[in-house]
């Protein structure tokens, strides 16, 4: 009897571990069901991630890259979570502080990445944008995307929904060869 | 691939029974009873889940099902951002209703957004009864 319980416990533990890793595995797939190779996984690994940020700020949308806004924008966003674009995204003080520290440390004015530099250059020093999607660089890059493919597209709805078109966004990739607009197909320049 | 799918489902069932919803739900419902609520009812919870209410900013009627879908065993979709939301049914998603603080946090956010006010203790108890039964 004792022995059975023992092996039962071991089996259960193995199953739990496996099922958790299988969940993580299925998470790494894009919407179209294809799984990504080792390469893109490693590419993503270079991107620093904070677990609390990932948990709390990816419930309603994907976790936006910290490097796409300057530190002052993140401070303002974190200070107004009780009215966050019409939603209540309030957090307790501990989580909120940890996330703010993470975001400001990885913010665009600290990050030497190609996209970060482009975003930062397009933001006036006196401005504190709350949206990545309203920065000048964002507007320029998406100028050729007809609004009908976004606003009138039930599968996109808003430019804030980056991951619906940028299939690698969850892993930090905004590569122009990974853009698929739902119901319109792959984006060719 | 197929085999892995079957194995995953089996493992999830095992994991599901290990991460039971009882502790968190019992704890929450006990505290709702202290606040005067009683006789939690899954059918009443389901009725409220689908109850449409005008959302001022969206200028359209919404319900809990707008983001979580009416069938709790299926994947939901955030009505504003389009992000997919894992199924609410604990039978499909072993992490559901296992964390009391998480439950309260989302009740506060979602009731305010969907209904324009916080939910009462009775309503929250009925919702949990309904979700837990799926």
Short mmCIF file of N, CA, C and O in Angstrom, two decimals, chain A residues 11-12 15-16 18-19 22-23 25 29 31 56 58-62 83-91 131 154-158 161 170, chain B residues 1 4 8 11-12 14-19 55 57-58 60 77-86 93 95 105-106 108-110 112-113:
data_model
loop_
_atom_site.label_atom_id
_atom_site.label_comp_id
_atom_site.label_asym_id
_atom_site.label_seq_id
_atom_site.Cartn_x
_atom_site.Cartn_y
_atom_site.Cartn_z
N UNK A 11 4.80 9.23 -10.16
CA UNK A 11 4.14 9.30 -11.46
C UNK A 11 3.45 10.65 -11.62
O UNK A 11 3.56 11.31 -12.65
N UNK A 12 2.76 11.05 -10.58
CA UNK A 12 2.01 12.31 -10.62
C UNK A 12 2.97 13.48 -10.84
O UNK A 12 2.72 14.36 -11.66
N UNK A 15 4.12 13.50 -14.34
CA UNK A 15 3.04 13.96 -15.23
C UNK A 15 2.89 15.48 -15.16
O UNK A 15 2.74 16.14 -16.18
N UNK A 16 2.93 16.00 -13.95
CA UNK A 16 2.77 17.45 -13.77
C UNK A 16 3.87 18.20 -14.51
O UNK A 16 3.60 19.12 -15.26
N UNK A 18 5.69 17.17 -16.97
CA UNK A 18 5.54 17.03 -18.41
C UNK A 18 4.42 17.91 -18.93
O UNK A 18 4.55 18.56 -19.95
N UNK A 19 3.31 17.95 -18.19
CA UNK A 19 2.18 18.70 -18.74
C UNK A 19 2.46 20.19 -18.68
O UNK A 19 2.04 20.93 -19.55
N UNK A 22 4.62 20.80 -21.56
CA UNK A 22 3.90 20.72 -22.83
C UNK A 22 3.05 21.96 -23.04
O UNK A 22 2.81 22.39 -24.16
N UNK A 23 2.62 22.57 -21.93
CA UNK A 23 1.88 23.83 -22.05
C UNK A 23 2.80 24.91 -22.60
O UNK A 23 2.46 25.64 -23.51
N UNK A 25 5.38 24.48 -24.29
CA UNK A 25 5.69 24.11 -25.66
C UNK A 25 4.62 24.63 -26.61
O UNK A 25 4.90 25.27 -27.61
N UNK A 29 4.05 28.25 -30.05
CA UNK A 29 3.60 28.18 -31.43
C UNK A 29 2.85 29.43 -31.81
O UNK A 29 2.19 30.04 -31.00
N UNK A 31 -0.10 31.53 -34.10
CA UNK A 31 -1.51 31.28 -34.32
C UNK A 31 -1.79 30.32 -35.47
O UNK A 31 -2.78 29.61 -35.46
N UNK A 56 1.55 39.64 -15.50
CA UNK A 56 0.54 40.67 -15.25
C UNK A 56 0.19 41.48 -16.48
O UNK A 56 -0.94 41.91 -16.63
N UNK A 58 0.51 40.60 -19.73
CA UNK A 58 0.17 39.91 -20.98
C UNK A 58 -1.18 39.22 -20.86
O UNK A 58 -1.52 38.36 -21.66
N UNK A 59 -1.98 39.58 -19.85
CA UNK A 59 -3.29 38.94 -19.71
C UNK A 59 -4.27 39.44 -20.76
O UNK A 59 -5.06 38.67 -21.30
N UNK A 60 -4.21 40.73 -21.06
CA UNK A 60 -5.20 41.32 -21.98
C UNK A 60 -4.63 41.54 -23.37
O UNK A 60 -5.36 41.67 -24.34
N UNK A 61 -3.33 41.70 -23.48
CA UNK A 61 -2.65 41.87 -24.76
C UNK A 61 -1.28 41.25 -24.59
O UNK A 61 -0.91 40.91 -23.47
N UNK A 62 -0.53 41.14 -25.68
CA UNK A 62 0.79 40.54 -25.48
C UNK A 62 1.69 41.55 -24.76
O UNK A 62 1.39 42.74 -24.73
N UNK A 83 -6.86 53.56 -14.46
CA UNK A 83 -7.61 53.84 -15.68
C UNK A 83 -6.67 53.66 -16.86
O UNK A 83 -6.07 54.60 -17.35
N UNK A 84 -6.56 52.44 -17.31
CA UNK A 84 -5.60 52.04 -18.32
C UNK A 84 -6.34 51.83 -19.64
O UNK A 84 -6.93 50.79 -19.86
N UNK A 85 -6.38 52.84 -20.48
CA UNK A 85 -7.09 52.75 -21.76
C UNK A 85 -8.52 52.23 -21.56
O UNK A 85 -9.00 51.38 -22.29
N UNK A 86 -9.17 52.74 -20.51
CA UNK A 86 -10.56 52.36 -20.27
C UNK A 86 -10.71 51.05 -19.51
O UNK A 86 -11.82 50.57 -19.33
N UNK A 87 -9.62 50.45 -19.05
CA UNK A 87 -9.72 49.23 -18.24
C UNK A 87 -9.03 49.46 -16.90
O UNK A 87 -8.17 50.32 -16.78
N UNK A 88 -9.39 48.66 -15.94
CA UNK A 88 -8.71 48.71 -14.66
C UNK A 88 -7.63 47.64 -14.65
O UNK A 88 -7.92 46.46 -14.69
N UNK A 89 -6.37 48.07 -14.61
CA UNK A 89 -5.26 47.11 -14.63
C UNK A 89 -4.41 47.26 -13.36
O UNK A 89 -3.23 46.95 -13.35
N UNK A 90 -5.05 47.74 -12.28
CA UNK A 90 -4.34 47.99 -11.02
C UNK A 90 -3.61 46.75 -10.49
O UNK A 90 -4.09 45.64 -10.63
N UNK A 91 -2.47 47.02 -9.85
CA UNK A 91 -1.66 45.95 -9.25
C UNK A 91 -1.32 46.32 -7.82
O UNK A 91 -1.40 47.49 -7.46
N UNK A 131 1.19 55.36 -25.96
CA UNK A 131 1.03 54.30 -26.95
C UNK A 131 2.23 54.20 -27.88
O UNK A 131 2.68 55.22 -28.41
N UNK A 154 -12.25 42.09 -37.76
CA UNK A 154 -12.60 41.58 -36.43
C UNK A 154 -11.44 40.81 -35.80
O UNK A 154 -11.37 40.68 -34.58
N UNK A 155 -10.51 40.33 -36.63
CA UNK A 155 -9.40 39.56 -36.08
C UNK A 155 -8.23 40.45 -35.68
O UNK A 155 -7.25 39.98 -35.14
N UNK A 156 -8.30 41.74 -35.97
CA UNK A 156 -7.22 42.66 -35.58
C UNK A 156 -7.78 43.74 -34.66
O UNK A 156 -7.36 43.91 -33.53
N UNK A 157 -8.73 44.52 -35.19
CA UNK A 157 -9.46 45.54 -34.45
C UNK A 157 -8.66 46.80 -34.15
O UNK A 157 -9.20 47.89 -34.16
N UNK A 158 -7.40 46.65 -33.81
CA UNK A 158 -6.64 47.81 -33.35
C UNK A 158 -5.16 47.62 -33.68
O UNK A 158 -4.66 46.49 -33.67
N UNK A 161 -2.84 45.72 -31.33
CA UNK A 161 -2.84 44.26 -31.31
C UNK A 161 -1.69 43.72 -32.17
O UNK A 161 -1.91 42.95 -33.11
N UNK A 170 5.43 37.63 -29.99
CA UNK A 170 5.46 37.06 -28.63
C UNK A 170 6.89 36.70 -28.25
O UNK A 170 7.23 36.65 -27.08
N UNK B 1 2.81 13.29 -33.84
CA UNK B 1 2.15 14.54 -33.40
C UNK B 1 0.84 14.21 -32.70
O UNK B 1 0.57 14.62 -31.60
N UNK B 4 1.21 12.67 -29.36
CA UNK B 4 1.56 13.65 -28.33
C UNK B 4 0.33 14.40 -27.84
O UNK B 4 0.21 14.70 -26.67
N UNK B 8 -0.77 14.50 -24.13
CA UNK B 8 -0.92 15.78 -23.45
C UNK B 8 -2.26 15.88 -22.74
O UNK B 8 -2.35 16.27 -21.58
N UNK B 11 -2.23 13.75 -19.68
CA UNK B 11 -1.43 14.36 -18.63
C UNK B 11 -2.16 15.53 -18.01
O UNK B 11 -2.11 15.74 -16.81
N UNK B 12 -2.86 16.30 -18.87
CA UNK B 12 -3.59 17.46 -18.34
C UNK B 12 -4.68 17.01 -17.39
O UNK B 12 -4.95 17.66 -16.39
N UNK B 14 -4.61 14.34 -15.53
CA UNK B 14 -3.93 13.99 -14.28
C UNK B 14 -3.57 15.25 -13.51
O UNK B 14 -3.86 15.39 -12.32
N UNK B 15 -2.96 16.21 -14.25
CA UNK B 15 -2.56 17.45 -13.60
C UNK B 15 -3.79 18.17 -13.05
O UNK B 15 -3.75 18.76 -11.98
N UNK B 16 -4.89 18.08 -13.81
CA UNK B 16 -6.12 18.76 -13.40
C UNK B 16 -6.62 18.27 -12.07
O UNK B 16 -6.98 19.06 -11.19
N UNK B 17 -6.60 16.94 -11.88
CA UNK B 17 -7.11 16.44 -10.62
C UNK B 17 -6.16 16.78 -9.48
O UNK B 17 -6.55 16.84 -8.33
N UNK B 18 -4.87 17.02 -9.84
CA UNK B 18 -3.92 17.36 -8.79
C UNK B 18 -4.07 18.82 -8.36
O UNK B 18 -3.90 19.16 -7.21
N UNK B 19 -4.40 19.70 -9.34
CA UNK B 19 -4.55 21.12 -9.00
C UNK B 19 -6.02 21.44 -8.81
O UNK B 19 -6.61 22.18 -9.58
N UNK B 55 -22.11 48.65 -22.55
CA UNK B 55 -20.79 49.11 -22.11
C UNK B 55 -20.56 50.49 -22.71
O UNK B 55 -20.54 50.65 -23.93
N UNK B 57 -18.03 52.70 -23.08
CA UNK B 57 -16.94 53.02 -24.01
C UNK B 57 -17.03 52.24 -25.31
O UNK B 57 -16.65 52.74 -26.37
N UNK B 58 -17.53 51.01 -25.22
CA UNK B 58 -17.63 50.19 -26.43
C UNK B 58 -18.86 50.58 -27.25
O UNK B 58 -18.96 50.26 -28.42
N UNK B 60 -21.70 49.23 -27.08
CA UNK B 60 -22.38 48.00 -27.50
C UNK B 60 -22.64 47.16 -26.26
O UNK B 60 -22.06 47.42 -25.20
N UNK B 77 -11.81 35.20 -26.40
CA UNK B 77 -11.06 36.21 -27.16
C UNK B 77 -11.37 37.58 -26.56
O UNK B 77 -12.54 37.96 -26.48
N UNK B 78 -10.35 38.29 -26.12
CA UNK B 78 -10.56 39.60 -25.52
C UNK B 78 -11.23 40.53 -26.52
O UNK B 78 -10.72 40.74 -27.63
N UNK B 79 -12.38 41.07 -26.15
CA UNK B 79 -13.19 41.81 -27.12
C UNK B 79 -12.52 43.10 -27.58
O UNK B 79 -12.77 43.60 -28.67
N UNK B 80 -11.61 43.66 -26.79
CA UNK B 80 -10.95 44.90 -27.20
C UNK B 80 -9.61 44.66 -27.87
O UNK B 80 -9.26 45.34 -28.83
N UNK B 81 -8.84 43.72 -27.39
CA UNK B 81 -7.49 43.56 -27.92
C UNK B 81 -7.35 42.35 -28.84
O UNK B 81 -6.33 42.21 -29.51
N UNK B 82 -8.36 41.48 -28.86
CA UNK B 82 -8.28 40.32 -29.73
C UNK B 82 -7.41 39.19 -29.20
O UNK B 82 -7.29 38.14 -29.83
N UNK B 83 -6.79 39.38 -28.04
CA UNK B 83 -5.91 38.32 -27.52
C UNK B 83 -6.74 37.09 -27.12
O UNK B 83 -7.81 37.22 -26.54
N UNK B 84 -6.22 35.91 -27.43
CA UNK B 84 -6.92 34.69 -27.06
C UNK B 84 -6.79 34.46 -25.56
O UNK B 84 -5.74 34.69 -24.98
N UNK B 85 -7.89 34.02 -24.95
CA UNK B 85 -7.90 33.77 -23.50
C UNK B 85 -8.14 32.27 -23.29
O UNK B 85 -9.11 31.72 -23.83
N UNK B 86 -7.29 31.64 -22.53
CA UNK B 86 -7.42 30.20 -22.27
C UNK B 86 -8.81 29.88 -21.73
O UNK B 86 -9.42 30.70 -21.06
N UNK B 93 -8.52 23.61 -18.15
CA UNK B 93 -7.39 24.44 -17.80
C UNK B 93 -7.17 24.34 -16.29
O UNK B 93 -7.86 24.97 -15.51
N UNK B 95 -5.23 25.46 -14.23
CA UNK B 95 -4.83 26.60 -13.41
C UNK B 95 -6.00 27.45 -12.95
O UNK B 95 -5.85 28.30 -12.08
N UNK B 105 -8.98 39.61 -7.98
CA UNK B 105 -8.45 40.68 -8.83
C UNK B 105 -9.27 40.79 -10.13
O UNK B 105 -9.68 41.87 -10.53
N UNK B 106 -9.57 39.63 -10.73
CA UNK B 106 -10.29 39.66 -12.01
C UNK B 106 -11.79 39.90 -11.82
O UNK B 106 -12.41 40.51 -12.68
N UNK B 108 -12.95 41.98 -9.65
CA UNK B 108 -13.03 43.43 -9.50
C UNK B 108 -12.92 44.11 -10.86
O UNK B 108 -13.75 44.93 -11.24
N UNK B 109 -11.90 43.73 -11.65
CA UNK B 109 -11.71 44.34 -12.96
C UNK B 109 -12.89 44.06 -13.89
O UNK B 109 -13.43 44.95 -14.53
N UNK B 110 -13.25 42.79 -13.99
CA UNK B 110 -14.22 42.39 -15.02
C UNK B 110 -15.65 42.80 -14.68
O UNK B 110 -16.41 43.14 -15.58
N UNK B 112 -16.48 45.47 -12.95
CA UNK B 112 -16.53 46.91 -13.19
C UNK B 112 -16.62 47.21 -14.68
O UNK B 112 -17.38 48.05 -15.12
N UNK B 113 -15.83 46.50 -15.46
CA UNK B 113 -15.81 46.78 -16.89
C UNK B 113 -17.10 46.33 -17.57
O UNK B 113 -17.68 47.04 -18.38
#
